[in-house]
Amino acid sequence: MTTATPFQGQFHGLVPPVVTPLRDDLTVDAASLERLVGRMVDAGVDGLFALGSSGETVLLDDAQRDLALEVIVKTADGRVPVIAGAIEPATARAVERARAAERLGAQAVVTTAPFYVIVGPHETERHFRSVAASVGVPLFAYDIPVCVHSKLSNDLVLRLAHEGVIAGVKDSSGDDVGFRQLLVQVQEAGLTDFATLTGHEVMVDSMLLAGASGSVPGLANVDPAGYARLHAAVAAGDVAAARAEQERLIRLFRIVDAADPATSAGMTRGAGSFKTALHVLGVIDSNAISLPLRALDDRESARVREVLESVGLL
């Protein structure tokens, strides 16, 4: 069993999953990453999630991951906490990456269930307990069955939370009913410091109003100020303002439709469109993305520009 640290309770609010800017030769663009992180911190985010899905973590090598995390931690400079992904198919590799993240200054780590290997709930629980025992910072569970092909049950999450094994959950399951049930169960259990973070960009207002403690929307790379306003509106009890901001962000989320579906799929349309928007906005120098994904072309970038103009970002 791990012991919760005093920093644990701060992992709430708006925690964008930071994209990893790359140069055209696919090396990490540290200067662009510094601008991106500085822009998000200045916009009022409450934390940063490095090396997640939006950060292309499973497509980067260890040197790229280390450099990206070093830049994010250095640029954040203690102003907001940094959570870092330790996302690997096997426990030993996840432990190695979790220790690297702690060594490089992350204040918490995130891991998923194991993947590629076929596992059940017992192996998944053993995995989380092993990673948590290997580091001295809080561990978050990342529920993303579309990528790892297994769903974290609410019973498992609550058991690990009660025992102090995990400090929170990042829910990207798409199961909004299950997440609502978890929010109720967390409240009933009195787990006041347990972070419940939604990764559902278009449902942030609803989930915050339902009791989620924060959000991890990839789209906040593009419009961190918009999500900061949404969070502030919910905190102030201004449901109408929160809904209006969320609806504007839903319109912004149409950038994921810019890529031609005949030649692109999930991450190209997601992280690829976020990077393209950031490139159009002048925040990063290139919209390059790791293979086997592809960067959006000029025609697709023009569609992204149209959406940015339509919601007032250009």
Tab-separated table of C-alpha atoms in Angstrom:
chain	number	residue	atom	x	y	z
A	1	MET	CA	0.000	0.000	0.000
A	2	THR	CA	1.260	3.492	-0.836
A	3	THR	CA	0.768	6.556	1.289
A	4	ALA	CA	-0.931	9.614	-0.168
A	5	THR	CA	1.336	12.656	-0.340
A	6	PRO	CA	0.252	16.209	0.599
A	7	PHE	CA	0.415	17.111	-3.082
A	8	GLN	CA	-2.295	14.601	-3.962
A	9	GLY	CA	-5.244	16.853	-3.262
A	10	GLN	CA	-4.050	19.421	-5.795
A	11	PHE	CA	-4.693	17.217	-8.815
A	12	HIS	CA	-8.040	18.736	-9.634
A	13	GLY	CA	-9.432	21.245	-12.101
A	14	LEU	CA	-8.236	21.694	-15.662
A	15	VAL	CA	-5.311	19.371	-16.493
A	16	PRO	CA	-4.698	19.340	-20.270
A	17	PRO	CA	-2.874	16.378	-21.804
A	18	VAL	CA	0.032	18.164	-23.464
A	19	VAL	CA	0.771	17.394	-27.115
A	20	THR	CA	4.427	16.799	-27.990
A	21	PRO	CA	5.498	19.182	-30.777
A	22	LEU	CA	7.861	17.612	-33.272
A	23	ARG	CA	10.093	19.050	-35.956
A	24	ASP	CA	9.678	17.847	-39.499
A	25	ASP	CA	12.441	15.297	-38.849
A	26	LEU	CA	10.290	13.968	-35.949
A	27	THR	CA	12.642	15.116	-33.187
A	28	VAL	CA	11.095	16.853	-30.173
A	29	ASP	CA	10.731	20.619	-30.690
A	30	ALA	CA	11.624	21.950	-27.242
A	31	ALA	CA	11.074	25.622	-28.138
A	32	SER	CA	7.559	24.983	-29.408
A	33	LEU	CA	6.800	22.870	-26.345
A	34	GLU	CA	7.918	25.679	-24.050
A	35	ARG	CA	5.571	28.115	-25.828
A	36	LEU	CA	2.705	25.638	-25.638
A	37	VAL	CA	3.139	24.976	-21.927
A	38	GLY	CA	3.625	28.662	-21.133
A	39	ARG	CA	0.436	29.513	-23.021
A	40	MET	CA	-1.568	26.942	-21.081
A	41	VAL	CA	-0.200	27.983	-17.691
A	42	ASP	CA	-0.880	31.634	-18.503
A	43	ALA	CA	-4.461	30.699	-19.468
A	44	GLY	CA	-5.088	29.359	-15.971
A	45	VAL	CA	-4.803	25.581	-16.173
A	46	ASP	CA	-4.521	23.736	-12.862
A	47	GLY	CA	-2.067	21.053	-13.955
A	48	LEU	CA	-0.471	19.386	-16.949
A	49	PHE	CA	-0.606	15.769	-18.106
A	50	ALA	CA	2.596	14.917	-19.969
A	51	LEU	CA	3.103	11.841	-22.125
A	52	GLY	CA	-0.495	10.794	-22.538
A	53	SER	CA	-2.354	9.775	-25.672
A	54	SER	CA	-2.399	13.333	-27.010
A	55	GLY	CA	1.334	13.466	-26.303
A	56	GLU	CA	1.911	10.434	-28.571
A	57	THR	CA	3.676	8.657	-25.715
A	58	VAL	CA	3.445	5.139	-27.141
A	59	LEU	CA	4.940	6.392	-30.427
A	60	LEU	CA	7.970	8.107	-28.864
A	61	ASP	CA	11.198	6.501	-27.746
A	62	ASP	CA	12.496	6.906	-24.209
A	63	ALA	CA	14.867	9.741	-25.100
A	64	GLN	CA	12.030	11.696	-26.705
A	65	ARG	CA	9.794	11.082	-23.703
A	66	ASP	CA	12.481	12.173	-21.267
A	67	LEU	CA	13.186	15.363	-23.186
A	68	ALA	CA	9.496	16.249	-23.488
A	69	LEU	CA	8.911	15.708	-19.777
A	70	GLU	CA	12.025	17.677	-18.832
A	71	VAL	CA	10.810	20.638	-20.893
A	72	ILE	CA	7.294	20.486	-19.467
A	73	VAL	CA	8.487	20.287	-15.859
A	74	LYS	CA	11.027	23.067	-16.362
A	75	THR	CA	8.531	25.357	-18.090
A	76	ALA	CA	5.799	24.709	-15.515
A	77	ASP	CA	8.410	25.708	-12.904
A	78	GLY	CA	6.265	24.639	-9.972
A	79	ARG	CA	3.362	26.888	-10.969
A	80	VAL	CA	1.162	23.852	-11.620
A	81	PRO	CA	1.731	20.144	-10.925
A	82	VAL	CA	2.824	17.836	-13.729
A	83	ILE	CA	1.413	14.329	-14.100
A	84	ALA	CA	3.361	12.021	-16.415
A	85	GLY	CA	2.279	8.944	-18.304
A	86	ALA	CA	3.950	5.605	-17.635
A	87	ILE	CA	2.003	3.798	-20.316
A	88	GLU	CA	3.463	0.452	-21.344
A	89	PRO	CA	2.087	-2.999	-22.164
A	90	ALA	CA	3.974	-4.730	-19.338
A	91	THR	CA	4.383	-3.957	-15.656
A	92	ALA	CA	8.185	-3.918	-15.648
A	93	ARG	CA	8.276	-1.330	-18.416
A	94	ALA	CA	5.578	0.777	-16.730
A	95	VAL	CA	7.596	0.712	-13.502
A	96	GLU	CA	10.717	1.802	-15.390
A	97	ARG	CA	8.886	4.734	-16.977
A	98	ALA	CA	7.182	5.677	-13.693
A	99	ARG	CA	10.563	5.853	-11.969
A	100	ALA	CA	11.955	7.931	-14.825
A	101	ALA	CA	9.010	10.333	-14.547
A	102	GLU	CA	9.549	10.714	-10.807
A	103	ARG	CA	13.275	11.266	-11.330
A	104	LEU	CA	12.568	13.947	-13.950
A	105	GLY	CA	10.322	15.910	-11.592
A	106	ALA	CA	6.743	14.747	-12.239
A	107	GLN	CA	4.528	15.081	-9.170
A	108	ALA	CA	2.396	12.057	-10.119
A	109	VAL	CA	2.342	9.268	-12.671
A	110	VAL	CA	-0.430	7.707	-14.749
A	111	THR	CA	-0.694	4.186	-16.049
A	112	THR	CA	-3.256	2.137	-17.926
A	113	ALA	CA	-4.151	-1.508	-17.644
A	114	PRO	CA	-1.627	-3.745	-19.414
A	115	PHE	CA	-2.218	-4.151	-23.145
A	116	TYR	CA	-1.320	-6.439	-26.051
A	117	VAL	CA	-1.154	-9.299	-23.544
A	118	ILE	CA	-4.594	-10.663	-22.674
A	119	VAL	CA	-5.349	-9.844	-19.048
A	120	GLY	CA	-8.224	-10.028	-16.633
A	121	PRO	CA	-9.089	-7.970	-13.554
A	122	HIS	CA	-6.636	-9.836	-11.302
A	123	GLU	CA	-3.657	-9.106	-13.565
A	124	THR	CA	-4.790	-5.495	-13.943
A	125	GLU	CA	-5.010	-5.044	-10.176
A	126	ARG	CA	-1.571	-6.616	-9.724
A	127	HIS	CA	-0.220	-4.220	-12.337
A	128	PHE	CA	-1.516	-1.091	-10.577
A	129	ARG	CA	-0.320	-2.276	-7.172
A	130	SER	CA	3.160	-3.028	-8.546
A	131	VAL	CA	3.532	0.363	-10.236
A	132	ALA	CA	2.248	2.218	-7.164
A	133	ALA	CA	4.701	0.384	-4.911
A	134	SER	CA	7.621	1.324	-7.147
A	135	VAL	CA	7.388	5.125	-6.834
A	136	GLY	CA	7.050	7.724	-4.116
A	137	VAL	CA	4.537	9.923	-5.948
A	138	PRO	CA	0.792	9.367	-6.406
A	139	LEU	CA	-0.439	7.021	-9.127
A	140	PHE	CA	-3.455	7.693	-11.328
A	141	ALA	CA	-5.408	5.027	-13.189
A	142	TYR	CA	-6.092	5.803	-16.849
A	143	ASP	CA	-9.273	4.128	-18.077
A	144	ILE	CA	-9.074	4.014	-21.873
A	145	PRO	CA	-10.505	0.705	-23.121
A	146	VAL	CA	-10.497	1.790	-26.766
A	147	CYS	CA	-6.682	1.576	-26.625
A	148	VAL	CA	-5.964	-1.133	-24.031
A	149	HIS	CA	-9.036	-3.288	-24.714
A	150	SER	CA	-10.072	-3.732	-21.103
A	151	LYS	CA	-12.342	-1.587	-18.941
A	152	LEU	CA	-11.523	-0.692	-15.345
A	153	SER	CA	-14.468	-1.679	-13.187
A	154	ASN	CA	-15.774	0.778	-10.624
A	155	ASP	CA	-15.281	-1.888	-7.953
A	156	LEU	CA	-11.567	-2.124	-8.774
A	157	VAL	CA	-11.116	1.655	-8.887
A	158	LEU	CA	-12.866	2.091	-5.540
A	159	ARG	CA	-10.910	-0.712	-3.882
A	160	LEU	CA	-7.584	0.734	-5.026
A	161	ALA	CA	-8.717	4.210	-3.974
A	162	HIS	CA	-9.754	3.048	-0.497
A	163	GLU	CA	-6.361	1.407	0.023
A	164	GLY	CA	-4.411	4.437	-1.186
A	165	VAL	CA	-2.980	2.615	-4.201
A	166	ILE	CA	-4.324	5.205	-6.661
A	167	ALA	CA	-4.906	8.914	-6.114
A	168	GLY	CA	-7.392	9.374	-8.932
A	169	VAL	CA	-8.739	8.206	-12.243
A	170	LYS	CA	-8.620	9.737	-15.693
A	171	ASP	CA	-11.747	8.513	-17.449
A	172	SER	CA	-11.513	8.253	-21.221
A	173	SER	CA	-13.774	5.233	-21.399
A	174	GLY	CA	-16.625	6.950	-23.212
A	175	ASP	CA	-18.897	5.255	-20.662
A	176	ASP	CA	-20.550	8.331	-19.230
A	177	VAL	CA	-23.108	6.247	-17.345
A	178	GLY	CA	-20.360	4.260	-15.639
A	179	PHE	CA	-18.433	7.428	-14.798
A	180	ARG	CA	-21.543	9.031	-13.283
A	181	GLN	CA	-21.981	5.916	-11.169
A	182	LEU	CA	-18.369	6.176	-10.059
A	183	LEU	CA	-18.831	9.815	-9.055
A	184	VAL	CA	-21.766	8.842	-6.845
A	185	GLN	CA	-19.838	5.937	-5.336
A	186	VAL	CA	-16.795	8.106	-4.619
A	187	GLN	CA	-19.038	10.626	-2.856
A	188	GLU	CA	-20.794	7.924	-0.862
A	189	ALA	CA	-17.440	6.494	0.205
A	190	GLY	CA	-16.225	9.884	1.440
A	191	LEU	CA	-13.138	9.808	-0.776
A	192	THR	CA	-12.856	13.597	-0.797
A	193	ASP	CA	-9.254	13.744	-2.039
A	194	PHE	CA	-9.717	11.179	-4.810
A	195	ALA	CA	-9.418	12.912	-8.187
A	196	THR	CA	-12.092	12.083	-10.754
A	197	LEU	CA	-11.032	13.533	-14.097
A	198	THR	CA	-13.054	13.307	-17.288
A	199	GLY	CA	-11.254	13.113	-20.611
A	200	HIS	CA	-14.449	13.686	-22.602
A	201	GLU	CA	-13.922	17.061	-24.314
A	202	VAL	CA	-17.550	17.659	-25.179
A	203	MET	CA	-18.999	16.635	-21.803
A	204	VAL	CA	-16.844	18.612	-19.390
A	205	ASP	CA	-19.625	20.918	-18.196
A	206	SER	CA	-21.977	18.012	-17.525
A	207	MET	CA	-19.372	15.945	-15.708
A	208	LEU	CA	-18.190	18.839	-13.554
A	209	LEU	CA	-21.778	19.599	-12.617
A	210	ALA	CA	-22.208	15.910	-11.799
A	211	GLY	CA	-19.333	16.094	-9.349
A	212	ALA	CA	-16.177	15.324	-11.313
A	213	SER	CA	-13.186	17.051	-9.761
A	214	GLY	CA	-11.596	18.002	-13.059
A	215	SER	CA	-11.061	17.450	-16.754
A	216	VAL	CA	-8.248	16.332	-19.053
A	217	PRO	CA	-9.415	17.523	-22.491
A	218	GLY	CA	-6.975	17.272	-25.396
A	219	LEU	CA	-8.759	20.193	-27.020
A	220	ALA	CA	-7.489	22.404	-24.179
A	221	ASN	CA	-4.134	22.465	-25.980
A	222	VAL	CA	-5.914	24.547	-28.619
A	223	ASP	CA	-8.141	26.663	-26.370
A	224	PRO	CA	-6.991	26.466	-22.747
A	225	ALA	CA	-8.646	29.798	-21.943
A	226	GLY	CA	-12.012	28.476	-23.111
A	227	TYR	CA	-11.831	25.456	-20.828
A	228	ALA	CA	-10.593	27.659	-17.975
A	229	ARG	CA	-13.690	29.849	-18.444
A	230	LEU	CA	-15.879	26.742	-18.458
A	231	HIS	CA	-14.382	25.510	-15.197
A	232	ALA	CA	-14.748	28.958	-13.626
A	233	ALA	CA	-18.398	29.167	-14.684
A	234	VAL	CA	-19.178	25.798	-13.087
A	235	ALA	CA	-17.352	26.813	-9.896
A	236	ALA	CA	-19.413	30.005	-9.789
A	237	GLY	CA	-22.656	28.095	-10.279
A	238	ASP	CA	-23.308	29.817	-13.619
A	239	VAL	CA	-24.765	26.877	-15.500
A	240	ALA	CA	-25.845	28.978	-18.484
A	241	ALA	CA	-22.345	30.374	-19.004
A	242	ALA	CA	-20.811	26.912	-18.622
A	243	ARG	CA	-23.202	25.487	-21.184
A	244	ALA	CA	-22.529	28.324	-23.640
A	245	GLU	CA	-18.765	27.863	-23.338
A	246	GLN	CA	-19.065	24.099	-23.718
A	247	GLU	CA	-21.184	24.522	-26.844
A	248	ARG	CA	-18.549	26.838	-28.336
A	249	LEU	CA	-15.901	24.230	-27.558
A	250	ILE	CA	-18.057	21.555	-29.176
A	251	ARG	CA	-18.018	23.652	-32.335
A	252	LEU	CA	-14.234	23.957	-32.006
A	253	PHE	CA	-13.995	20.175	-31.639
A	254	ARG	CA	-15.107	19.939	-35.272
A	255	ILE	CA	-11.432	20.317	-36.170
A	256	VAL	CA	-11.202	16.537	-35.723
A	257	ASP	CA	-13.366	16.210	-38.832
A	258	ALA	CA	-10.853	18.105	-40.983
A	259	ALA	CA	-8.703	15.088	-41.855
A	260	ASP	CA	-9.844	12.907	-44.731
A	261	PRO	CA	-11.310	9.749	-43.128
A	262	ALA	CA	-10.263	7.745	-46.190
A	263	THR	CA	-6.608	8.139	-45.196
A	264	SER	CA	-6.710	8.827	-41.454
A	265	ALA	CA	-8.148	7.425	-38.253
A	266	GLY	CA	-8.373	8.189	-34.539
A	267	MET	CA	-5.063	9.699	-33.434
A	268	THR	CA	-4.356	11.404	-36.734
A	269	ARG	CA	-7.741	13.090	-36.479
A	270	GLY	CA	-7.301	13.859	-32.773
A	271	ALA	CA	-3.715	14.765	-31.923
A	272	GLY	CA	-3.108	15.567	-35.602
A	273	SER	CA	-5.870	18.159	-35.681
A	274	PHE	CA	-4.810	19.637	-32.323
A	275	LYS	CA	-1.267	20.077	-33.622
A	276	THR	CA	-2.510	21.551	-36.878
A	277	ALA	CA	-4.642	24.073	-34.995
A	278	LEU	CA	-1.675	25.022	-32.815
A	279	HIS	CA	0.466	25.422	-35.929
A	280	VAL	CA	-2.170	27.632	-37.574
A	281	LEU	CA	-2.351	29.689	-34.369
A	282	GLY	CA	1.438	30.138	-34.423
A	283	VAL	CA	2.025	28.340	-31.129
A	284	ILE	CA	4.115	25.488	-32.550
A	285	ASP	CA	6.362	25.475	-35.595
A	286	SER	CA	5.128	22.297	-37.290
A	287	ASN	CA	2.142	19.977	-37.233
A	288	ALA	CA	4.430	16.952	-37.676
A	289	ILE	CA	3.261	13.791	-35.938
A	290	SER	CA	4.833	10.411	-35.249
A	291	LEU	CA	4.642	7.549	-37.705
A	292	PRO	CA	2.500	5.692	-38.625
A	293	LEU	CA	0.256	8.744	-38.223
A	294	ARG	CA	0.415	11.541	-40.766
A	295	ALA	CA	0.307	15.312	-40.595
A	296	LEU	CA	-2.738	17.089	-41.978
A	297	ASP	CA	-2.118	18.490	-45.444
A	298	ASP	CA	-2.726	22.041	-46.679
A	299	ARG	CA	-6.333	21.424	-47.656
A	300	GLU	CA	-7.121	19.830	-44.295
A	301	SER	CA	-5.273	22.625	-42.488
A	302	ALA	CA	-7.481	25.135	-44.279
A	303	ARG	CA	-10.528	23.364	-42.857
A	304	VAL	CA	-9.018	23.636	-39.375
A	305	ARG	CA	-8.428	27.349	-39.941
A	306	GLU	CA	-12.086	27.826	-40.884
A	307	VAL	CA	-13.199	26.234	-37.620
A	308	LEU	CA	-10.773	28.357	-35.592
A	309	GLU	CA	-12.132	31.479	-37.263
A	310	SER	CA	-15.722	30.407	-36.644
A	311	VAL	CA	-15.224	30.205	-32.843
A	312	GLY	CA	-13.215	33.415	-32.549
A	313	LEU	CA	-9.702	32.021	-32.093
A	314	LEU	CA	-8.480	33.724	-35.267
